[in-house]
Amino acid sequence: MKRVTILGSTGSVGCNTAELLAADPQSFAVEALVANRNAAKLAQQARTLRAKRAVVADESCYGELRDALSGSGIEAAAGAEAVVEAALMPAEFVCSAIVGAAGLPATLAAIRRGATIGLANKETLVCAGALAMAEVRQHGATLVPVDSEHSAIFQVLDLDALDRVEKIVLTASGGPFRTWSLERMASVTPSQAVAHPNWSMGAKISVDSATMMNKGLEVIEAFHLFPVGEARIEAIVHPQSVVHSMVAYADGSVLAQLGTPDMRTPIAVALAWPGRMATTAPRLDLAKMADLTFETLDYARFPAFKLARLALQAGGAAPTILNAANEVAVAAFLGGGLGFLGIADCVSGVLDGYAPPAPASIADVVAIDALARVRAREWIDAPRPRAVLAAAESRG
């Protein structure tokens, strides 16, 4: 039996992972489940999967979790240190699905003990890509991407022939606003932004998809996962989300991975790697597909993507700052304190005003991240042009 730990078990990726484990109890044993504060859901998962330990990051939720697990024999724990301790438990496979930079410490802990990481937390590589990959090499860990796009590339990229790769092409649905004008996007509400047309995701990732920041973060992640160089990584809009990504080779071949937009498939690829496992994800019926279309990504309509690309090209601390400022700006938008277009404006403002030296350690990454968040909050709290705040003001 393969021992598994899920970091972020109550989120979208975590719940799908738990569903796959529950469907095949003969193949998997659960060491630990980690959630932020949803103690009730976490306890339910822990009992179903017979986990050894359940952890809530928010210590105020510990009592609820302990009571919900009473009599089960499952250990309850809480706090940041307990999250890292869960990652250190002897699971061969760790699903890293905590959203945002908060997932970095536990993911690194799993990397440092040489585990196989099912990586859904792209921020680990966005914030600390070079440092994290050095840790992977040093400790013999394995990263198997869980994002559908990176999973697709992982499945069709010939790592022994990287010099024969012309380019990697990440596909993007374009989100709910791919045909909207900037003027119309100025009035976007949180409820509109989280209503992704194809995928079921959490609020933060859904907003990132709507701004296309998510695709920019994925380009940075791909840069570290697949060493072909920044210039050979592209993105294209594919509204149907059937072709998950492609690799073009020097002989003219383009290899693509296709499937329905269901996260259980890339999660299963990571869980069973290097083998395959069955899932109940809907099967793709190409005969019923009306069409498969592709469009150039519009940088003017989606400035967040361009900011991510520029941050990757700049290197150093820029990707860490980009991610931190974006997390703060998205939270402000979801809370009604910033207009939709203000998200990219905030990130741009912080990048322009904060240029520390490149991080030389994980401690440097944490410090840069923290100060970038302060700068982002200051930018949001400062007087803004009315156009930036219009949407927030209209919501009261």
PDB file of N, CA and C in Angstrom, residues 38-103:
ATOM      1  N   ASN A  38     -11.352  24.201   8.307  1.00  0.00           N
ATOM      2  CA  ASN A  38     -12.616  23.456   8.146  1.00  0.00           C
ATOM      3  C   ASN A  38     -12.533  22.146   8.927  1.00  0.00           C
ATOM      4  N   ALA A  39     -12.684  22.237  10.239  1.00  0.00           N
ATOM      5  CA  ALA A  39     -12.493  21.077  11.116  1.00  0.00           C
ATOM      6  C   ALA A  39     -13.539  19.997  10.869  1.00  0.00           C
ATOM      7  N   ALA A  40     -14.762  20.382  10.605  1.00  0.00           N
ATOM      8  CA  ALA A  40     -15.825  19.397  10.411  1.00  0.00           C
ATOM      9  C   ALA A  40     -15.556  18.535   9.178  1.00  0.00           C
ATOM     10  N   LYS A  41     -15.218  19.182   8.065  1.00  0.00           N
ATOM     11  CA  LYS A  41     -14.919  18.442   6.842  1.00  0.00           C
ATOM     12  C   LYS A  41     -13.676  17.585   7.028  1.00  0.00           C
ATOM     13  N   LEU A  42     -12.672  18.141   7.676  1.00  0.00           N
ATOM     14  CA  LEU A  42     -11.422  17.410   7.914  1.00  0.00           C
ATOM     15  C   LEU A  42     -11.667  16.151   8.736  1.00  0.00           C
ATOM     16  N   ALA A  43     -12.451  16.273   9.798  1.00  0.00           N
ATOM     17  CA  ALA A  43     -12.748  15.113  10.645  1.00  0.00           C
ATOM     18  C   ALA A  43     -13.499  14.042   9.866  1.00  0.00           C
ATOM     19  N   GLN A  44     -14.424  14.469   9.024  1.00  0.00           N
ATOM     20  CA  GLN A  44     -15.174  13.516   8.200  1.00  0.00           C
ATOM     21  C   GLN A  44     -14.229  12.756   7.274  1.00  0.00           C
ATOM     22  N   GLN A  45     -13.335  13.486   6.620  1.00  0.00           N
ATOM     23  CA  GLN A  45     -12.367  12.847   5.728  1.00  0.00           C
ATOM     24  C   GLN A  45     -11.461  11.888   6.492  1.00  0.00           C
ATOM     25  N   ALA A  46     -10.998  12.328   7.665  1.00  0.00           N
ATOM     26  CA  ALA A  46     -10.075  11.508   8.453  1.00  0.00           C
ATOM     27  C   ALA A  46     -10.724  10.190   8.864  1.00  0.00           C
ATOM     28  N   ARG A  47     -11.988  10.245   9.252  1.00  0.00           N
ATOM     29  CA  ARG A  47     -12.689   9.016   9.634  1.00  0.00           C
ATOM     30  C   ARG A  47     -12.892   8.112   8.413  1.00  0.00           C
ATOM     31  N   THR A  48     -13.303   8.686   7.300  1.00  0.00           N
ATOM     32  CA  THR A  48     -13.546   7.894   6.091  1.00  0.00           C
ATOM     33  C   THR A  48     -12.276   7.205   5.609  1.00  0.00           C
ATOM     34  N   LEU A  49     -11.162   7.948   5.647  1.00  0.00           N
ATOM     35  CA  LEU A  49      -9.904   7.436   5.110  1.00  0.00           C
ATOM     36  C   LEU A  49      -9.034   6.756   6.169  1.00  0.00           C
ATOM     37  N   ARG A  50      -9.513   6.757   7.406  1.00  0.00           N
ATOM     38  CA  ARG A  50      -8.776   6.142   8.517  1.00  0.00           C
ATOM     39  C   ARG A  50      -7.360   6.711   8.636  1.00  0.00           C
ATOM     40  N   ALA A  51      -7.290   8.019   8.584  1.00  0.00           N
ATOM     41  CA  ALA A  51      -5.993   8.695   8.687  1.00  0.00           C
ATOM     42  C   ALA A  51      -5.410   8.528  10.084  1.00  0.00           C
ATOM     43  N   LYS A  52      -4.102   8.567  10.163  1.00  0.00           N
ATOM     44  CA  LYS A  52      -3.460   8.493  11.467  1.00  0.00           C
ATOM     45  C   LYS A  52      -3.531   9.832  12.200  1.00  0.00           C
ATOM     46  N   ARG A  53      -3.453  10.927  11.437  1.00  0.00           N
ATOM     47  CA  ARG A  53      -3.430  12.244  12.070  1.00  0.00           C
ATOM     48  C   ARG A  53      -4.208  13.232  11.217  1.00  0.00           C
ATOM     49  N   ALA A  54      -4.892  14.178  11.880  1.00  0.00           N
ATOM     50  CA  ALA A  54      -5.593  15.269  11.206  1.00  0.00           C
ATOM     51  C   ALA A  54      -5.132  16.576  11.831  1.00  0.00           C
ATOM     52  N   VAL A  55      -4.837  17.553  10.988  1.00  0.00           N
ATOM     53  CA  VAL A  55      -4.247  18.805  11.468  1.00  0.00           C
ATOM     54  C   VAL A  55      -4.994  19.996  10.888  1.00  0.00           C
ATOM     55  N   VAL A  56      -5.336  20.952  11.763  1.00  0.00           N
ATOM     56  CA  VAL A  56      -5.850  22.245  11.298  1.00  0.00           C
ATOM     57  C   VAL A  56      -4.770  23.300  11.518  1.00  0.00           C
ATOM     58  N   ALA A  57      -4.527  24.108  10.509  1.00  0.00           N
ATOM     59  CA  ALA A  57      -3.511  25.156  10.639  1.00  0.00           C
ATOM     60  C   ALA A  57      -3.939  26.223  11.639  1.00  0.00           C
ATOM     61  N   ASP A  58      -5.233  26.525  11.657  1.00  0.00           N
ATOM     62  CA  ASP A  58      -5.771  27.545  12.565  1.00  0.00           C
ATOM     63  C   ASP A  58      -5.976  26.925  13.955  1.00  0.00           C
ATOM     64  N   GLU A  59      -5.184  27.364  14.911  1.00  0.00           N
ATOM     65  CA  GLU A  59      -5.230  26.765  16.243  1.00  0.00           C
ATOM     66  C   GLU A  59      -6.568  26.963  16.935  1.00  0.00           C
ATOM     67  N   SER A  60      -7.316  27.992  16.540  1.00  0.00           N
ATOM     68  CA  SER A  60      -8.612  28.232  17.170  1.00  0.00           C
ATOM     69  C   SER A  60      -9.622  27.137  16.830  1.00  0.00           C
ATOM     70  N   CYS A  61      -9.322  26.329  15.818  1.00  0.00           N
ATOM     71  CA  CYS A  61     -10.230  25.254  15.401  1.00  0.00           C
ATOM     72  C   CYS A  61      -9.870  23.905  16.020  1.00  0.00           C
ATOM     73  N   TYR A  62      -8.854  23.895  16.878  1.00  0.00           N
ATOM     74  CA  TYR A  62      -8.384  22.619  17.413  1.00  0.00           C
ATOM     75  C   TYR A  62      -9.450  21.917  18.248  1.00  0.00           C
ATOM     76  N   GLY A  63     -10.133  22.652  19.109  1.00  0.00           N
ATOM     77  CA  GLY A  63     -11.151  22.042  19.964  1.00  0.00           C
ATOM     78  C   GLY A  63     -12.240  21.364  19.163  1.00  0.00           C
ATOM     79  N   GLU A  64     -12.706  22.019  18.114  1.00  0.00           N
ATOM     80  CA  GLU A  64     -13.745  21.441  17.261  1.00  0.00           C
ATOM     81  C   GLU A  64     -13.246  20.160  16.606  1.00  0.00           C
ATOM     82  N   LEU A  65     -11.998  20.167  16.122  1.00  0.00           N
ATOM     83  CA  LEU A  65     -11.442  18.980  15.478  1.00  0.00           C
ATOM     84  C   LEU A  65     -11.275  17.841  16.477  1.00  0.00           C
ATOM     85  N   ARG A  66     -10.754  18.148  17.651  1.00  0.00           N
ATOM     86  CA  ARG A  66     -10.540  17.126  18.688  1.00  0.00           C
ATOM     87  C   ARG A  66     -11.857  16.464  19.065  1.00  0.00           C
ATOM     88  N   ASP A  67     -12.877  17.277  19.257  1.00  0.00           N
ATOM     89  CA  ASP A  67     -14.182  16.724  19.640  1.00  0.00           C
ATOM     90  C   ASP A  67     -14.776  15.873  18.515  1.00  0.00           C
ATOM     91  N   ALA A  68     -14.590  16.332  17.265  1.00  0.00           N
ATOM     92  CA  ALA A  68     -15.157  15.601  16.130  1.00  0.00           C
ATOM     93  C   ALA A  68     -14.474  14.250  15.918  1.00  0.00           C
ATOM     94  N   LEU A  69     -13.237  14.135  16.396  1.00  0.00           N
ATOM     95  CA  LEU A  69     -12.484  12.889  16.234  1.00  0.00           C
ATOM     96  C   LEU A  69     -12.487  12.030  17.496  1.00  0.00           C
ATOM     97  N   SER A  70     -13.198  12.477  18.512  1.00  0.00           N
ATOM     98  CA  SER A  70     -13.222  11.752  19.786  1.00  0.00           C
ATOM     99  C   SER A  70     -13.649  10.295  19.583  1.00  0.00           C
ATOM    100  N   GLY A  71     -12.872   9.382  20.144  1.00  0.00           N
ATOM    101  CA  GLY A  71     -13.184   7.968  20.065  1.00  0.00           C
ATOM    102  C   GLY A  71     -12.752   7.286  18.785  1.00  0.00           C
ATOM    103  N   SER A  72     -12.171   8.032  17.842  1.00  0.00           N
ATOM    104  CA  SER A  72     -11.785   7.455  16.553  1.00  0.00           C
ATOM    105  C   SER A  72     -10.391   6.862  16.564  1.00  0.00           C
ATOM    106  N   GLY A  73      -9.572   7.292  17.537  1.00  0.00           N
ATOM    107  CA  GLY A  73      -8.180   6.870  17.550  1.00  0.00           C
ATOM    108  C   GLY A  73      -7.302   7.693  16.633  1.00  0.00           C
ATOM    109  N   ILE A  74      -7.879   8.683  15.966  1.00  0.00           N
ATOM    110  CA  ILE A  74      -7.121   9.561  15.064  1.00  0.00           C
ATOM    111  C   ILE A  74      -6.570  10.732  15.859  1.00  0.00           C
ATOM    112  N   GLU A  75      -5.293  10.979  15.726  1.00  0.00           N
ATOM    113  CA  GLU A  75      -4.660  12.069  16.466  1.00  0.00           C
ATOM    114  C   GLU A  75      -5.047  13.407  15.857  1.00  0.00           C
ATOM    115  N   ALA A  76      -5.397  14.360  16.713  1.00  0.00           N
ATOM    116  CA  ALA A  76      -5.718  15.718  16.263  1.00  0.00           C
ATOM    117  C   ALA A  76      -4.584  16.653  16.660  1.00  0.00           C
ATOM    118  N   ALA A  77      -4.270  17.610  15.782  1.00  0.00           N
ATOM    119  CA  ALA A  77      -3.218  18.583  16.068  1.00  0.00           C
ATOM    120  C   ALA A  77      -3.558  19.888  15.371  1.00  0.00           C
ATOM    121  N   ALA A  78      -2.869  20.955  15.767  1.00  0.00           N
ATOM    122  CA  ALA A  78      -3.165  22.263  15.192  1.00  0.00           C
ATOM    123  C   ALA A  78      -1.923  23.150  15.217  1.00  0.00           C
ATOM    124  N   GLY A  79      -1.915  24.120  14.309  1.00  0.00           N
ATOM    125  CA  GLY A  79      -0.837  25.101  14.275  1.00  0.00           C
ATOM    126  C   GLY A  79       0.138  24.877  13.137  1.00  0.00           C
ATOM    127  N   ALA A  80       0.941  25.913  12.866  1.00  0.00           N
ATOM    128  CA  ALA A  80       1.888  25.873  11.750  1.00  0.00           C
ATOM    129  C   ALA A  80       2.914  24.763  11.901  1.00  0.00           C
ATOM    130  N   GLU A  81       3.417  24.559  13.109  1.00  0.00           N
ATOM    131  CA  GLU A  81       4.409  23.509  13.326  1.00  0.00           C
ATOM    132  C   GLU A  81       3.801  22.135  13.088  1.00  0.00           C
ATOM    133  N   ALA A  82       2.547  21.945  13.481  1.00  0.00           N
ATOM    134  CA  ALA A  82       1.881  20.667  13.280  1.00  0.00           C
ATOM    135  C   ALA A  82       1.669  20.374  11.794  1.00  0.00           C
ATOM    136  N   VAL A  83       1.457  21.423  11.000  1.00  0.00           N
ATOM    137  CA  VAL A  83       1.318  21.242   9.558  1.00  0.00           C
ATOM    138  C   VAL A  83       2.618  20.694   8.966  1.00  0.00           C
ATOM    139  N   VAL A  84       3.732  21.283   9.369  1.00  0.00           N
ATOM    140  CA  VAL A  84       5.034  20.815   8.891  1.00  0.00           C
ATOM    141  C   VAL A  84       5.312  19.399   9.389  1.00  0.00           C
ATOM    142  N   GLU A  85       4.942  19.125  10.631  1.00  0.00           N
ATOM    143  CA  GLU A  85       5.147  17.776  11.182  1.00  0.00           C
ATOM    144  C   GLU A  85       4.347  16.732  10.387  1.00  0.00           C
ATOM    145  N   ALA A  86       3.176  17.113   9.929  1.00  0.00           N
ATOM    146  CA  ALA A  86       2.379  16.196   9.111  1.00  0.00           C
ATOM    147  C   ALA A  86       3.108  15.865   7.813  1.00  0.00           C
ATOM    148  N   ALA A  87       3.748  16.874   7.222  1.00  0.00           N
ATOM    149  CA  ALA A  87       4.501  16.652   5.984  1.00  0.00           C
ATOM    150  C   ALA A  87       5.709  15.752   6.210  1.00  0.00           C
ATOM    151  N   LEU A  88       6.186  15.679   7.441  1.00  0.00           N
ATOM    152  CA  LEU A  88       7.351  14.863   7.776  1.00  0.00           C
ATOM    153  C   LEU A  88       6.989  13.417   8.095  1.00  0.00           C
ATOM    154  N   MET A  89       5.707  13.110   8.217  1.00  0.00           N
ATOM    155  CA  MET A  89       5.300  11.732   8.475  1.00  0.00           C
ATOM    156  C   MET A  89       5.676  10.843   7.286  1.00  0.00           C
ATOM    157  N   PRO A  90       5.885   9.543   7.505  1.00  0.00           N
ATOM    158  CA  PRO A  90       6.482   8.679   6.469  1.00  0.00           C
ATOM    159  C   PRO A  90       5.530   8.259   5.355  1.00  0.00           C
ATOM    160  N   ALA A  91       5.024   9.244   4.632  1.00  0.00           N
ATOM    161  CA  ALA A  91       4.201   8.958   3.456  1.00  0.00           C
ATOM    162  C   ALA A  91       5.084   9.003   2.222  1.00  0.00           C
ATOM    163  N   GLU A  92       4.946   7.993   1.361  1.00  0.00           N
ATOM    164  CA  GLU A  92       5.723   8.016   0.117  1.00  0.00           C
ATOM    165  C   GLU A  92       5.242   9.118  -0.827  1.00  0.00           C
ATOM    166  N   PHE A  93       3.933   9.432  -0.745  1.00  0.00           N
ATOM    167  CA  PHE A  93       3.347  10.435  -1.632  1.00  0.00           C
ATOM    168  C   PHE A  93       2.699  11.532  -0.800  1.00  0.00           C
ATOM    169  N   VAL A  94       3.051  12.768  -1.101  1.00  0.00           N
ATOM    170  CA  VAL A  94       2.457  13.921  -0.424  1.00  0.00           C
ATOM    171  C   VAL A  94       1.782  14.799  -1.465  1.00  0.00           C
ATOM    172  N   CYS A  95       0.467  14.977  -1.329  1.00  0.00           N
ATOM    173  CA  CYS A  95      -0.256  15.895  -2.199  1.00  0.00           C
ATOM    174  C   CYS A  95      -0.148  17.298  -1.604  1.00  0.00           C
ATOM    175  N   SER A  96       0.548  18.178  -2.306  1.00  0.00           N
ATOM    176  CA  SER A  96       0.746  19.551  -1.843  1.00  0.00           C
ATOM    177  C   SER A  96      -0.315  20.438  -2.466  1.00  0.00           C
ATOM    178  N   ALA A  97      -1.409  20.666  -1.734  1.00  0.00           N
ATOM    179  CA  ALA A  97      -2.554  21.385  -2.288  1.00  0.00           C
ATOM    180  C   ALA A  97      -2.999  22.554  -1.424  1.00  0.00           C
ATOM    181  N   ILE A  98      -2.130  23.027  -0.522  1.00  0.00           N
ATOM    182  CA  ILE A  98      -2.434  24.241   0.228  1.00  0.00           C
ATOM    183  C   ILE A  98      -2.299  25.425  -0.721  1.00  0.00           C
ATOM    184  N   VAL A  99      -3.284  26.284  -0.757  1.00  0.00           N
ATOM    185  CA  VAL A  99      -3.279  27.400  -1.700  1.00  0.00           C
ATOM    186  C   VAL A  99      -2.359  28.507  -1.209  1.00  0.00           C
ATOM    187  N   GLY A 100      -1.539  29.017  -2.116  1.00  0.00           N
ATOM    188  CA  GLY A 100      -0.720  30.185  -1.812  1.00  0.00           C
ATOM    189  C   GLY A 100       0.619  29.872  -1.183  1.00  0.00           C
ATOM    190  N   ALA A 101       1.341  30.940  -0.816  1.00  0.00           N
ATOM    191  CA  ALA A 101       2.666  30.802  -0.221  1.00  0.00           C
ATOM    192  C   ALA A 101       2.617  30.088   1.120  1.00  0.00           C
ATOM    193  N   ALA A 102       1.440  29.996   1.726  1.00  0.00           N
ATOM    194  CA  ALA A 102       1.305  29.292   3.005  1.00  0.00           C
ATOM    195  C   ALA A 102       1.694  27.821   2.877  1.00  0.00           C
ATOM    196  N   GLY A 103       1.648  27.285   1.659  1.00  0.00           N
ATOM    197  CA  GLY A 103       1.994  25.882   1.470  1.00  0.00           C
ATOM    198  C   GLY A 103       3.474  25.611   1.352  1.00  0.00           C
TER     199      GLY A 103
END
